[in-house]
PDB file of C-alpha atoms in Angstrom:
ATOM      1  CA  MET A   5      -7.773 -61.258  26.077  1.00 39.00           C
ATOM      2  CA  ASN A   6      -5.834 -59.925  23.138  1.00 39.00           C
ATOM      3  CA  ILE A   7      -7.994 -58.508  20.347  1.00 45.00           C
ATOM      4  CA  SER A   8      -5.186 -57.750  17.923  1.00 44.00           C
ATOM      5  CA  ALA A   9      -5.612 -58.679  14.260  1.00 45.00           C
ATOM      6  CA  LYS A  10      -3.969 -62.073  14.553  1.00 52.00           C
ATOM      7  CA  LYS A  11      -3.481 -63.849  11.235  1.00 54.00           C
ATOM      8  CA  GLN A  12      -5.744 -66.868  10.794  1.00 62.00           C
ATOM      9  CA  GLU A  13      -6.003 -69.428   8.036  1.00 66.00           C
ATOM     10  CA  PRO A  14      -7.384 -68.038   4.736  1.00 72.00           C
ATOM     11  CA  VAL A  15     -11.087 -68.729   4.226  1.00 75.00           C
ATOM     12  CA  GLN A  16     -12.739 -69.926   1.035  1.00 83.00           C
ATOM     13  CA  ILE A  17     -16.104 -68.166   1.053  1.00 86.00           C
ATOM     14  CA  ARG A  18     -18.436 -70.346  -1.007  1.00 87.00           C
ATOM     15  CA  SER A  19     -21.575 -69.984   1.084  1.00 90.00           C
ATOM     16  CA  ILE A  20     -22.786 -67.247   3.421  1.00 93.00           C
ATOM     17  CA  LEU A  21     -25.556 -67.175   6.010  1.00 95.00           C
ATOM     18  CA  VAL A  22     -27.020 -63.733   6.760  1.00 95.00           C
ATOM     19  CA  ILE A  23     -29.000 -63.458  10.012  1.00 96.00           C
ATOM     20  CA  ASP A  24     -30.836 -60.141  10.382  1.00 94.00           C
ATOM     21  CA  ASP A  25     -34.363 -59.480  11.642  1.00 92.00           C
ATOM     22  CA  HIS A  26     -34.769 -56.403   9.423  1.00 91.00           C
ATOM     23  CA  PRO A  27     -36.197 -57.971   6.214  1.00 91.00           C
ATOM     24  CA  LEU A  28     -35.384 -55.063   3.920  1.00 91.00           C
ATOM     25  CA  TYR A  29     -31.804 -54.745   5.146  1.00 91.00           C
ATOM     26  CA  CYS A  30     -31.352 -58.519   5.065  1.00 92.00           C
ATOM     27  CA  ASP A  31     -32.549 -58.685   1.442  1.00 92.00           C
ATOM     28  CA  ALA A  32     -30.346 -55.757   0.434  1.00 91.00           C
ATOM     29  CA  LEU A  33     -27.302 -57.278   2.126  1.00 91.00           C
ATOM     30  CA  ALA A  34     -27.908 -60.668   0.505  1.00 91.00           C
ATOM     31  CA  SER A  35     -28.260 -59.031  -2.922  1.00 90.00           C
ATOM     32  CA  THR A  36     -25.016 -57.129  -2.387  1.00 90.00           C
ATOM     33  CA  LEU A  37     -23.192 -60.313  -1.372  1.00 90.00           C
ATOM     34  CA  GLU A  38     -24.520 -62.177  -4.413  1.00 87.00           C
ATOM     35  CA  ARG A  39     -23.247 -59.360  -6.612  1.00 86.00           C
ATOM     36  CA  LEU A  40     -19.830 -59.332  -4.934  1.00 84.00           C
ATOM     37  CA  PHE A  41     -19.397 -63.114  -4.994  1.00 79.00           C
ATOM     38  CA  LYS A  42     -21.197 -63.873  -8.248  1.00 72.00           C
ATOM     39  CA  SER A  43     -22.236 -67.544  -8.032  1.00 55.00           C
ATOM     40  CA  ARG A  44     -21.764 -67.969  -4.271  1.00 72.00           C
ATOM     41  CA  THR A  45     -24.650 -69.297  -2.158  1.00 86.00           C
ATOM     42  CA  VAL A  46     -26.232 -66.707   0.145  1.00 91.00           C
ATOM     43  CA  LYS A  47     -28.913 -67.873   2.590  1.00 92.00           C
ATOM     44  CA  LYS A  48     -31.042 -65.580   4.745  1.00 94.00           C
ATOM     45  CA  ALA A  49     -32.652 -65.870   8.177  1.00 94.00           C
ATOM     46  CA  ASN A  50     -34.692 -63.262  10.052  1.00 93.00           C
ATOM     47  CA  SER A  51     -34.099 -64.690  13.526  1.00 93.00           C
ATOM     48  CA  LEU A  52     -31.380 -66.488  15.413  1.00 91.00           C
ATOM     49  CA  GLN A  53     -33.595 -69.543  15.784  1.00 91.00           C
ATOM     50  CA  ASP A  54     -34.227 -69.707  12.037  1.00 93.00           C
ATOM     51  CA  GLY A  55     -30.519 -69.296  11.271  1.00 93.00           C
ATOM     52  CA  LEU A  56     -29.525 -72.092  13.640  1.00 91.00           C
ATOM     53  CA  ARG A  57     -32.306 -74.266  12.239  1.00 91.00           C
ATOM     54  CA  GLN A  58     -30.913 -73.855   8.722  1.00 91.00           C
ATOM     55  CA  VAL A  59     -27.458 -74.838   9.960  1.00 89.00           C
ATOM     56  CA  ASN A  60     -28.947 -77.926  11.578  1.00 75.00           C
ATOM     57  CA  SER A  61     -30.849 -79.072   8.524  1.00 67.00           C
ATOM     58  CA  ARG A  62     -28.941 -78.394   5.331  1.00 73.00           C
ATOM     59  CA  LEU A  63     -26.364 -75.615   5.516  1.00 79.00           C
ATOM     60  CA  ARG A  64     -22.719 -75.432   6.537  1.00 86.00           C
ATOM     61  CA  PRO A  65     -21.746 -71.825   5.723  1.00 92.00           C
ATOM     62  CA  ASP A  66     -18.188 -70.613   5.234  1.00 92.00           C
ATOM     63  CA  LEU A  67     -19.143 -67.247   6.739  1.00 94.00           C
ATOM     64  CA  VAL A  68     -21.951 -65.984   8.974  1.00 96.00           C
ATOM     65  CA  ILE A  69     -22.979 -62.326   8.904  1.00 96.00           C
ATOM     66  CA  LEU A  70     -24.894 -61.680  12.107  1.00 96.00           C
ATOM     67  CA  ASP A  71     -26.991 -58.741  13.234  1.00 93.00           C
ATOM     68  CA  LEU A  72     -26.199 -58.253  16.906  1.00 86.00           C
ATOM     69  CA  LYS A  73     -29.625 -57.040  17.972  1.00 85.00           C
ATOM     70  CA  LEU A  74     -32.100 -59.850  17.309  1.00 88.00           C
ATOM     71  CA  PRO A  75     -35.478 -60.267  19.028  1.00 84.00           C
ATOM     72  CA  ASP A  76     -34.587 -63.777  20.221  1.00 84.00           C
ATOM     73  CA  ALA A  77     -31.116 -62.932  21.578  1.00 82.00           C
ATOM     74  CA  THR A  78     -29.751 -60.674  24.299  1.00 78.00           C
ATOM     75  CA  GLY A  79     -26.481 -58.788  23.943  1.00 76.00           C
ATOM     76  CA  ILE A  80     -23.727 -60.991  22.576  1.00 82.00           C
ATOM     77  CA  SER A  81     -25.517 -64.204  23.596  1.00 83.00           C
ATOM     78  CA  GLY A  82     -26.704 -64.657  20.003  1.00 87.00           C
ATOM     79  CA  PHE A  83     -23.122 -64.426  18.809  1.00 90.00           C
ATOM     80  CA  MET A  84     -22.072 -66.986  21.424  1.00 87.00           C
ATOM     81  CA  LYS A  85     -24.774 -69.406  20.246  1.00 88.00           C
ATOM     82  CA  VAL A  86     -23.589 -69.130  16.645  1.00 92.00           C
ATOM     83  CA  LYS A  87     -19.952 -69.698  17.670  1.00 90.00           C
ATOM     84  CA  ASN A  88     -20.939 -72.663  19.820  1.00 87.00           C
ATOM     85  CA  ARG A  89     -22.706 -74.221  16.836  1.00 90.00           C
ATOM     86  CA  LEU A  90     -20.058 -73.237  14.264  1.00 92.00           C
ATOM     87  CA  PRO A  91     -16.786 -72.854  16.194  1.00 89.00           C
ATOM     88  CA  ASP A  92     -14.560 -72.887  13.093  1.00 90.00           C
ATOM     89  CA  VAL A  93     -16.701 -70.561  10.960  1.00 93.00           C
ATOM     90  CA  PRO A  94     -15.857 -66.831  10.952  1.00 94.00           C
ATOM     91  CA  VAL A  95     -18.672 -64.566  12.131  1.00 95.00           C
ATOM     92  CA  LEU A  96     -18.853 -60.977  10.874  1.00 96.00           C
ATOM     93  CA  VAL A  97     -21.058 -58.904  13.179  1.00 94.00           C
ATOM     94  CA  ILE A  98     -23.171 -56.009  11.925  1.00 93.00           C
ATOM     95  CA  SER A  99     -24.810 -53.643  14.386  1.00 88.00           C
ATOM     96  CA  ALA A 100     -26.132 -50.117  14.778  1.00 85.00           C
ATOM     97  CA  GLU A 101     -24.459 -50.126  18.200  1.00 81.00           C
ATOM     98  CA  SER A 102     -20.812 -49.592  17.307  1.00 80.00           C
ATOM     99  CA  SER A 103     -19.222 -48.139  20.429  1.00 80.00           C
ATOM    100  CA  ASP A 104     -15.611 -49.115  21.119  1.00 82.00           C
ATOM    101  CA  GLU A 105     -16.834 -51.059  24.174  1.00 79.00           C
ATOM    102  CA  SER A 106     -19.261 -53.116  22.091  1.00 79.00           C
ATOM    103  CA  VAL A 107     -16.689 -53.840  19.386  1.00 85.00           C
ATOM    104  CA  SER A 108     -14.057 -54.764  21.974  1.00 82.00           C
ATOM    105  CA  ALA A 109     -16.428 -57.201  23.706  1.00 80.00           C
ATOM    106  CA  LEU A 110     -17.297 -58.937  20.441  1.00 85.00           C
ATOM    107  CA  MET A 111     -13.750 -59.118  19.129  1.00 86.00           C
ATOM    108  CA  SER A 112     -12.587 -60.469  22.482  1.00 82.00           C
ATOM    109  CA  ALA A 113     -15.288 -63.142  22.233  1.00 82.00           C
ATOM    110  CA  GLY A 114     -13.917 -64.256  18.853  1.00 87.00           C
ATOM    111  CA  ALA A 115     -15.723 -62.277  16.145  1.00 91.00           C
ATOM    112  CA  ALA A 116     -13.944 -62.260  12.780  1.00 93.00           C
ATOM    113  CA  GLY A 117     -14.930 -58.656  12.257  1.00 93.00           C
ATOM    114  CA  PHE A 118     -17.383 -55.891  13.007  1.00 93.00           C
ATOM    115  CA  ILE A 119     -18.956 -53.320  10.715  1.00 92.00           C
ATOM    116  CA  PRO A 120     -21.478 -50.608  11.650  1.00 90.00           C
ATOM    117  CA  LYS A 121     -24.902 -51.064  10.121  1.00 88.00           C
ATOM    118  CA  ASP A 122     -24.608 -47.771   8.268  1.00 87.00           C
ATOM    119  CA  ALA A 123     -21.286 -48.748   6.651  1.00 88.00           C
ATOM    120  CA  SER A 124     -20.874 -48.379   2.912  1.00 89.00           C
ATOM    121  CA  VAL A 125     -20.552 -51.297   0.524  1.00 89.00           C
ATOM    122  CA  ASN A 126     -16.832 -50.452   0.226  1.00 90.00           C
ATOM    123  CA  VAL A 127     -16.366 -51.112   3.945  1.00 91.00           C
ATOM    124  CA  LEU A 128     -18.250 -54.395   3.566  1.00 91.00           C
ATOM    125  CA  GLN A 129     -15.991 -55.375   0.667  1.00 90.00           C
ATOM    126  CA  GLU A 130     -12.890 -54.555   2.698  1.00 92.00           C
ATOM    127  CA  ALA A 131     -14.154 -56.619   5.642  1.00 92.00           C
ATOM    128  CA  LEU A 132     -14.903 -59.621   3.432  1.00 91.00           C
ATOM    129  CA  PHE A 133     -11.493 -59.390   1.757  1.00 90.00           C
ATOM    130  CA  GLU A 134      -9.631 -59.314   5.084  1.00 91.00           C
ATOM    131  CA  ILE A 135     -11.645 -62.207   6.515  1.00 91.00           C
ATOM    132  CA  ARG A 136     -11.031 -64.218   3.340  1.00 89.00           C
ATOM    133  CA  GLU A 137      -7.300 -63.588   3.795  1.00 89.00           C
ATOM    134  CA  GLY A 138      -7.423 -64.839   7.380  1.00 88.00           C
ATOM    135  CA  LEU A 139      -7.400 -61.407   9.014  1.00 90.00           C
ATOM    136  CA  ARG A 140      -9.833 -59.852  11.469  1.00 90.00           C
ATOM    137  CA  PHE A 141     -11.616 -56.659  10.452  1.00 92.00           C
ATOM    138  CA  PHE A 142     -11.927 -53.706  12.801  1.00 88.00           C
ATOM    139  CA  PRO A 143     -14.244 -50.815  11.856  1.00 85.00           C
ATOM    140  CA  PRO A 144     -12.721 -47.465  10.825  1.00 82.00           C
ATOM    141  CA  GLY A 145     -11.930 -45.298  13.837  1.00 81.00           C
ATOM    142  CA  PHE A 146     -12.050 -48.157  16.327  1.00 83.00           C
ATOM    143  CA  THR A 147      -9.940 -47.716  19.473  1.00 79.00           C
ATOM    144  CA  PRO A 148      -9.594 -50.811  21.701  1.00 73.00           C
ATOM    145  CA  THR A 149     -10.863 -50.232  25.224  1.00 65.00           C
ATOM    146  CA  LYS A 150      -8.577 -51.025  28.118  1.00 61.00           C
ATOM    147  CA  ARG A 151     -10.119 -54.062  29.767  1.00 52.00           C
ATOM    148  CA  SER A 152      -8.391 -56.672  31.841  1.00 43.00           C
ATOM    149  CA  ALA A 153      -8.295 -60.296  30.772  1.00 44.00           C
ATOM    150  CA  GLN A 154     -10.428 -61.123  33.808  1.00 44.00           C
ATOM    151  CA  SER A 155     -13.036 -58.544  32.717  1.00 45.00           C
ATOM    152  CA  ASP A 156     -13.205 -60.035  29.227  1.00 48.00           C
ATOM    153  CA  LEU A 157     -13.552 -63.522  30.637  1.00 40.00           C
ATOM    154  CA  THR A 158     -16.395 -62.422  32.909  1.00 60.00           C
ATOM    155  CA  SER A 159     -18.283 -60.806  30.038  1.00 68.00           C
ATOM    156  CA  GLN A 160     -17.987 -63.955  27.958  1.00 71.00           C
ATOM    157  CA  GLU A 161     -19.070 -66.153  30.852  1.00 77.00           C
ATOM    158  CA  ILE A 162     -22.158 -63.998  31.376  1.00 78.00           C
ATOM    159  CA  ALA A 163     -22.952 -64.053  27.656  1.00 79.00           C
ATOM    160  CA  GLN A 164     -22.574 -67.843  27.637  1.00 79.00           C
ATOM    161  CA  LYS A 165     -24.962 -68.197  30.579  1.00 82.00           C
ATOM    162  CA  ILE A 166     -27.531 -66.110  28.703  1.00 83.00           C
ATOM    163  CA  ALA A 167     -26.920 -68.117  25.530  1.00 81.00           C
ATOM    164  CA  ASP A 168     -27.751 -71.284  27.470  1.00 82.00           C
ATOM    165  CA  LEU A 169     -31.247 -70.030  28.348  1.00 84.00           C
ATOM    166  CA  THR A 170     -34.135 -71.637  26.476  1.00 85.00           C
ATOM    167  CA  PRO A 171     -36.087 -69.433  24.011  1.00 84.00           C
ATOM    168  CA  GLN A 172     -38.935 -69.209  26.548  1.00 87.00           C
ATOM    169  CA  GLN A 173     -36.577 -68.244  29.354  1.00 87.00           C
ATOM    170  CA  ASN A 174     -34.865 -65.702  27.119  1.00 84.00           C
ATOM    171  CA  ARG A 175     -38.180 -64.017  26.319  1.00 87.00           C
ATOM    172  CA  ILE A 176     -39.135 -63.948  30.005  1.00 90.00           C
ATOM    173  CA  MET A 177     -35.742 -62.466  30.811  1.00 87.00           C
ATOM    174  CA  LYS A 178     -36.332 -59.650  28.323  1.00 85.00           C
ATOM    175  CA  LEU A 179     -39.658 -58.878  29.991  1.00 88.00           C
ATOM    176  CA  ILE A 180     -38.002 -58.928  33.425  1.00 88.00           C
ATOM    177  CA  CYS A 181     -35.427 -56.419  32.169  1.00 85.00           C
ATOM    178  CA  ALA A 182     -38.320 -54.274  30.939  1.00 84.00           C
ATOM    179  CA  GLY A 183     -39.632 -54.194  34.517  1.00 85.00           C
ATOM    180  CA  LYS A 184     -42.710 -56.375  33.925  1.00 88.00           C
ATOM    181  CA  PRO A 185     -44.175 -58.180  36.983  1.00 89.00           C
ATOM    182  CA  ASN A 186     -44.957 -61.887  36.827  1.00 90.00           C
ATOM    183  CA  LYS A 187     -48.659 -61.282  36.245  1.00 91.00           C
ATOM    184  CA  GLN A 188     -47.973 -59.070  33.219  1.00 91.00           C
ATOM    185  CA  ILE A 189     -45.407 -61.539  31.844  1.00 91.00           C
ATOM    186  CA  ALA A 190     -47.970 -64.332  32.168  1.00 91.00           C
ATOM    187  CA  TYR A 191     -50.548 -62.227  30.283  1.00 91.00           C
ATOM    188  CA  GLU A 192     -48.172 -61.243  27.464  1.00 91.00           C
ATOM    189  CA  MET A 193     -46.954 -64.807  26.987  1.00 91.00           C
ATOM    190  CA  SER A 194     -50.364 -66.473  27.459  1.00 91.00           C
ATOM    191  CA  LEU A 195     -49.019 -68.590  30.303  1.00 90.00           C
ATOM    192  CA  ALA A 196     -50.232 -69.385  33.788  1.00 90.00           C
ATOM    193  CA  GLU A 197     -48.538 -67.269  36.438  1.00 90.00           C
ATOM    194  CA  ALA A 198     -47.324 -70.451  38.144  1.00 90.00           C
ATOM    195  CA  THR A 199     -45.634 -71.497  34.875  1.00 91.00           C
ATOM    196  CA  VAL A 200     -43.907 -68.115  34.650  1.00 90.00           C
ATOM    197  CA  LYS A 201     -42.662 -68.484  38.226  1.00 90.00           C
ATOM    198  CA  ALA A 202     -41.284 -71.934  37.388  1.00 90.00           C
ATOM    199  CA  HIS A 203     -39.463 -70.556  34.335  1.00 89.00           C
ATOM    200  CA  ILE A 204     -38.024 -67.708  36.422  1.00 90.00           C
ATOM    201  CA  THR A 205     -36.803 -70.136  39.076  1.00 89.00           C
ATOM    202  CA  ALA A 206     -35.077 -72.190  36.370  1.00 88.00           C
ATOM    203  CA  LEU A 207     -33.448 -69.202  34.663  1.00 86.00           C
ATOM    204  CA  LEU A 208     -32.226 -67.779  37.995  1.00 87.00           C
ATOM    205  CA  ARG A 209     -30.615 -71.150  38.638  1.00 86.00           C
ATOM    206  CA  ARG A 210     -28.973 -71.121  35.183  1.00 83.00           C
ATOM    207  CA  LEU A 211     -27.649 -67.605  35.707  1.00 82.00           C
ATOM    208  CA  ASN A 212     -26.569 -68.501  39.255  1.00 82.00           C
ATOM    209  CA  VAL A 213     -28.302 -65.507  40.830  1.00 82.00           C
ATOM    210  CA  SER A 214     -30.825 -65.373  43.650  1.00 80.00           C
ATOM    211  CA  ASN A 215     -33.405 -62.853  42.433  1.00 84.00           C
ATOM    212  CA  ARG A 216     -34.864 -61.017  39.435  1.00 83.00           C
ATOM    213  CA  THR A 217     -32.947 -57.811  40.127  1.00 81.00           C
ATOM    214  CA  GLN A 218     -29.585 -59.584  40.065  1.00 79.00           C
ATOM    215  CA  ALA A 219     -30.591 -61.336  36.840  1.00 82.00           C
ATOM    216  CA  ALA A 220     -31.586 -58.047  35.192  1.00 81.00           C
ATOM    217  CA  VAL A 221     -28.335 -56.368  36.232  1.00 77.00           C
ATOM    218  CA  MET A 222     -26.333 -59.306  34.853  1.00 78.00           C
ATOM    219  CA  VAL A 223     -28.138 -59.277  31.513  1.00 78.00           C
ATOM    220  CA  LYS A 224     -27.961 -55.505  31.102  1.00 73.00           C
ATOM    221  CA  SER A 225     -24.222 -55.597  31.789  1.00 68.00           C
ATOM    222  CA  VAL A 226     -23.690 -57.356  28.453  1.00 68.00           C
ATOM    223  CA  SER A 227     -26.714 -56.069  26.548  1.00 67.00           C
ATOM    224  CA  LEU A 228     -24.691 -53.528  24.487  1.00 60.00           C
ATOM    225  CA  ASP A 229     -27.862 -51.478  24.016  1.00 56.00           C
ATOM    226  CA  GLY A 230     -27.777 -47.799  23.274  1.00 47.00           C
ATOM    227  CA  ALA A 231     -28.547 -47.282  19.596  1.00 42.00           C
ATOM    228  CA  PRO A 232     -31.991 -46.866  18.009  1.00 44.00           C
ATOM    229  CA  PRO A 233     -33.112 -49.356  15.353  1.00 44.00           C
ATOM    230  CA  ILE A 234     -32.212 -48.510  11.790  1.00 45.00           C
ATOM    231  CA  PRO A 235     -35.057 -46.829   9.821  1.00 48.00           C
ATOM    232  CA  GLU A 236     -36.503 -49.036   7.087  1.00 46.00           C
ATOM    233  CA  ALA A 237     -36.343 -46.237   4.538  1.00 49.00           C
ATOM    234  CA  ASP A 238     -32.555 -46.039   4.915  1.00 49.00           C
ATOM    235  CA  ALA A 239     -31.753 -49.735   4.842  1.00 48.00           C
ATOM    236  CA  ARG A 240     -31.414 -50.339   1.113  1.00 48.00           C
ATOM    237  CA  ALA A 241     -29.635 -47.020   0.511  1.00 50.00           C
ATOM    238  CA  MET A 242     -26.891 -48.076   2.906  1.00 46.00           C
ATOM    239  CA  LEU A 243     -25.934 -50.954   0.637  1.00 50.00           C
ATOM    240  CA  SER A 244     -26.379 -49.230  -2.725  1.00 43.00           C
TER     241      SER A 244
END
């Protein structure tokens, strides 16, 4: 899939939804956006579920700014859920994991832009300006990775399968990837072991794999992990 900066229709940014599980960073980002856009509406959510709930109830944002690494999402599955819910709304992804492979996967999946979580406010301004003009924003120094169209399609299909998991199944899948046995998963989730086994059977069916190991390999193939979480003490300074 081509990830070139294809010109889109200009976007009027009147309302923005920020989804980030780091409260301090989320508050700082929202404050920065309010300063940049003056009277524009900026809503905040600290989880994917909360963000999607706001969209359901009372909000139709012109732009979503999404932290890639959320506790209730795996890899780019959170991004896919947002795009499924808001297919015509540009999504600007922010993440501490900013390898060329990660950026390429997200841009191929339809992200409007990507900025590293330690980017300056000037980079954020530039990204917002380009998105408003109908352009896609690539982070400074980004070099597209050479991936076949079939490879891109496979990554998106996997991410979509993960996005289709229920919140309970998604949490169980995270524990499976962490190497937890069924008994430990049942204890951590306060569920009967038989209930955990039923959830695992259902999620294996959704992912179209036959065992836990295959499921873990599939999920990790699109997890885009590799960067430590951003320290709280640095969050506000990054947007000052």
